[in-house]
Structures are given as structure tokens and as C-alpha cells.
Amino acid sequence: MSKSVIETPPKGGFSFDLCKRNEMLSKKGVNPPSFRKTGTTIVGLIFQDGVILGADTRATEGPIVCDKNCEKIHYMAPNIYCCGAGTAADTEAVTDMVSSQLQLHRYHTGRESRVVTALTLLKRHLFNYQGYVSAALVLGGVDVSGPHLHTIYPHGSTDTLPFATMGSGSLAAMAVFESKYREGLTRNEGIELVTEAICSGIFNDLGSGSNVDICVITKGGKEYLRNHLQPNPRTYTSSKGYSFPKKTEVLLTKIIPLKEKVEIIEGGDAMEE
Amino acid sequence: MDLEMNLNAPHSMGTTIIGVTYNGGVVLGADSRTSTGMYVANRASDKITQLTDNVYVCRSGSAADSQIVSDYVRYFLHQHTIQLGQSATSKVAANLIRLLSYNNKNMLETGLIVGGWDKYEGGKIYAIPLGGTLIEQPFAIGGSGSSYLYGFFDQAWKEGMTKDEAEQLVVKAVSLAIARDGASGGVVRTVIINSEGVTRNFYPGDKLQLWHEELEPQNSLLDLLNSSNPEPMNI
């Protein structure tokens, strides 16, 4: 890509000047503060009745695990869920934003949301920010035109696939899918395969760990299986329990209940203009 | 190999894309590999995207840029078709792509080949490489794998081929490029557009002809061990 020689007045849209300044500073050794990433293994696959999404639950801040049980499968619509990898703030913000836009669109059209709508909203947003919104997503759902599964990359490109993996553990999970996926899996086979793929990421990738979350979406509805599998329980806790020496003496305990200042009327009249 | 950097690399399509005219229409062909750094993000992608009923475009370069450009052009062509009252010509589609590519040349990284059939000019192929130039050619090649095909086309291309000859030429060319270019691979997809309509074809990678030093596709090394007389490995 060539640099423009002539100084053109700003045409509007996002200004990437500070991004260039940050890159220049990084090269000189001044690093920005580390931010919370979801190292992550996220997967999705299409089975005979719909879509199954899976994710691990580790969130990292540089080398530290800052959340051992975070939720990476985000709600977009009653029939659409989205797994997010990359910067935790970016995935949360972008999925929340598109989820609100989808709800407004549902009110506007009076119909159930479609997966391609969510896909287009997400890819337009991410493309406009040219990859600086670091969100890599696996979007899955079932709508009137059937089950759909898409991957969305931070630069705004999308792929439509029967099975997909994203995140730092994607290679480990993809190896499991490539060897064991076939069309027309049943619900239990699908859940087992997704669990196996996420576990492969959890145990072989340093950026992923803790538990497995699963979300099964079919025409009838959705099932969010939070912590479907917990292969990393906390072992070696002291059987005696932990006791910490008391340092501050309690002199007096006084409890004052708060008085209700508001009268709650059951029923009441409807608001009139 | 630094995995962290690779998975955050922009999604690019290494690619081999081809567009060829024949007497009666055009044949577009492409491989199916999309890579992020050294990892194959999608081994079965569809790089031949529909713009209108009779005009398709082969995409190469940055996946995001080419998808967005083709989305915009599909939208403009849809409006144009309504205003015109009949289907758009391939020349209009190519020019819309060219305008977007040229005017945003600093920010886009995408090479496209537009192919279509219309009742005024018949089958036409237009190449719009990186800078946004528009060039109408009897055949066009693009993408990283095209470097290996210039000599092949100089020798193998001829005017006035039939539909089957043209399609076989395209499949052979993409398969040769896949054999030599690391960034191309997967399956070969072709789209034939003529007065009768559009035909999509699919050639899986392991069914393609084998070239110099290419081995037969194996399902698993375990098959070799379990067979009755395993061949000794030859260097």
C-alpha cells in the first residue's frame, strides 16, 4: 500500500492517526498497557437439527489468568449466539452492540432475526475499523432459512462453513474436527465432538483452559449448557481448611433496618397521555 | 513458527483465479484456499461471487477488502438494474469495481476478475488488478498462483474454444498452479456463464490430474502398513 504524498483534508470517518502513533511508539520500545484477551478456543459445528457452539472459559491478561470462568458465548438473539476470541472488551462491546441493533430490527420488521443480518452488521463494523477492533467471532444460529455457521475475522472477512474453530487453540480444535466431523451428526454426537475439540484446545494451548461451555441451537429453541464439562477442578485444597488470625477486635454489632419511604401500589391505573 | 502472530494476520486469499472467454460465453475458475499467515483458515472457500444473474467476479488479495467491494458493487448493480429496466452488462459491473478499486487504491488490496454474459457483447472478461486499472482481455489470470501460469496460457490458449475445452483448460490451469503455489490449494471451482444461464462445477482436490513428482492421495499412512505387501518407501 502506498503512502499519499499530498496532504488531503480529512473526509470524515474514523481517524487512524493515533493507531500509527502507537505503532511507532511500540517500535521504539514504549509498550501500551497489556489488555485482557481471551486466549481462547472457540468452535462451532452444524449437526442434523441445528448448530452447536462451544468455548473454553479462560481469560488472560498477558501471562496471568485473570478470569478462570468467563463466558465467551454471547447472546445475539433468541435464535442466534456468538462466540468471541481476541480482546475481551472488543468482543463484548461488538456483540452487545449488534445484539441491540438486532432487537431494534426485530421490532421494526416484526420477524425473527436472521443469522446473515447479524453477520452483515458485524462485518461492516469490523471492516470500518480496519482490524483495530480485535474481535474474531464464530456466529451460529437457526432461522427460517435453516441452520447457519459463520466465522468473522477482525479485518471484516467472513467464511461460511459446516464446522469452524477460532482463537489461539483453533489449530488443536480443528485437528479434532477434521478427523472426526461428518454430516448428519446427532445432538449427543455433536456435543461430544465439540467437547472433545474444546478439551483439545484446553489441554494443548496455553491461552485456553478451565471449563467447557456449550450452546445448542435448534429450530425449537436453544440450550445454553454453562460449564457442561469441568475437567480442571481445584485439587489439593487443604482438608483442615484455611484459618486466618483475627487482627481487628469486634467491639459492638448494631443493625438498623431501613424504613420504606415508597408505598408500592399493586395494579394501579395505566398511564395516560 | 510464531503461532500468535499468524492467527492475527489479516485474512488473505493466496489464490489462483482465472477467467476465460469461449465462443458463446465465459468460464471463471478459482482454487479454494484462504490463509491467515501460515494457517489455512478456510480450505473450501468460494472465491467466485455472484454480482448479478449473469455477472460473476473472482476475488483475490485481502479477503475482507474483496468481500466488501463485491458487496458494494452487488448493491449498486441491483439499483442500476432496477433503474435500467433490464439486466446489467458485464462492462458496467467491471467499471463499478474499477471505480471503487481506483478511488480507494491507498486502502484496498484486492485483485478481481469480472466475467459475464450479456446480449450486447456476449461473453466478456475484465481484469482489475491492484491499482484499479481496467483491462478487457480474452482471458485473464490473477492471484499469487498466476505467476506459474503465464507461460502455460501463452502455449495453451486459443481463440474460439468450445465450452468443454475452455472448462478443461481452466481446471488444468488451476490444478497446475495449486501444485506449485503454497498459497493456493483445496478444490477447483468453476462457473460457466452463457446465454442459457449459469453452471457451477466443483472438482475436489484429490480427483485432479497428478503432475510431476506428485504422489497418489493417501487416506492414512496406516493403510500402507495394513496392506498385504507394503511398498518400500522410496526417496
Coordinates of C-alpha atoms in Angstrom, one line a residue, chain B residues 15-16 30-33 145 148-149 171-189 203 205 208 211 214:
Chain B
T15 CA -5.2 -17.7 -4.6
T16 CA -5.3 -18.6 -8.2
A30 CA -10.6 -20.4 -8.8
D31 CA -8.9 -22.5 -6.1
S32 CA -10.4 -22.5 -2.6
R33 CA -7.7 -21.7 0.0
G145 CA -0.6 -18.7 -8.3
Y148 CA 3.1 -20.0 -12.7
L149 CA 0.5 -19.9 -15.5
V171 CA -9.4 -26.8 -14.4
K172 CA -6.0 -27.9 -15.7
A173 CA -4.5 -24.4 -15.2
V174 CA -5.8 -24.0 -11.6
S175 CA -4.6 -27.5 -10.8
L176 CA -1.1 -26.7 -12.1
A177 CA -1.0 -23.5 -10.0
I178 CA -2.1 -25.4 -6.9
A179 CA 0.7 -27.9 -7.4
R180 CA 3.3 -25.1 -7.4
D181 CA 1.9 -22.3 -5.3
G182 CA 1.8 -22.8 -1.5
A183 CA -0.9 -20.2 -1.1
S184 CA -3.3 -22.0 -3.4
G185 CA -5.0 -25.3 -2.7
G186 CA -8.1 -27.1 -1.8
V187 CA -10.7 -27.7 -4.6
V188 CA -11.2 -26.2 -8.0
R189 CA -14.5 -24.3 -8.5
Y203 CA -13.6 -30.6 -8.7
G205 CA -8.5 -31.7 -4.9
L208 CA -7.4 -33.7 -10.1
W211 CA 1.6 -33.6 -12.2
E214 CA 3.0 -35.6 -7.2

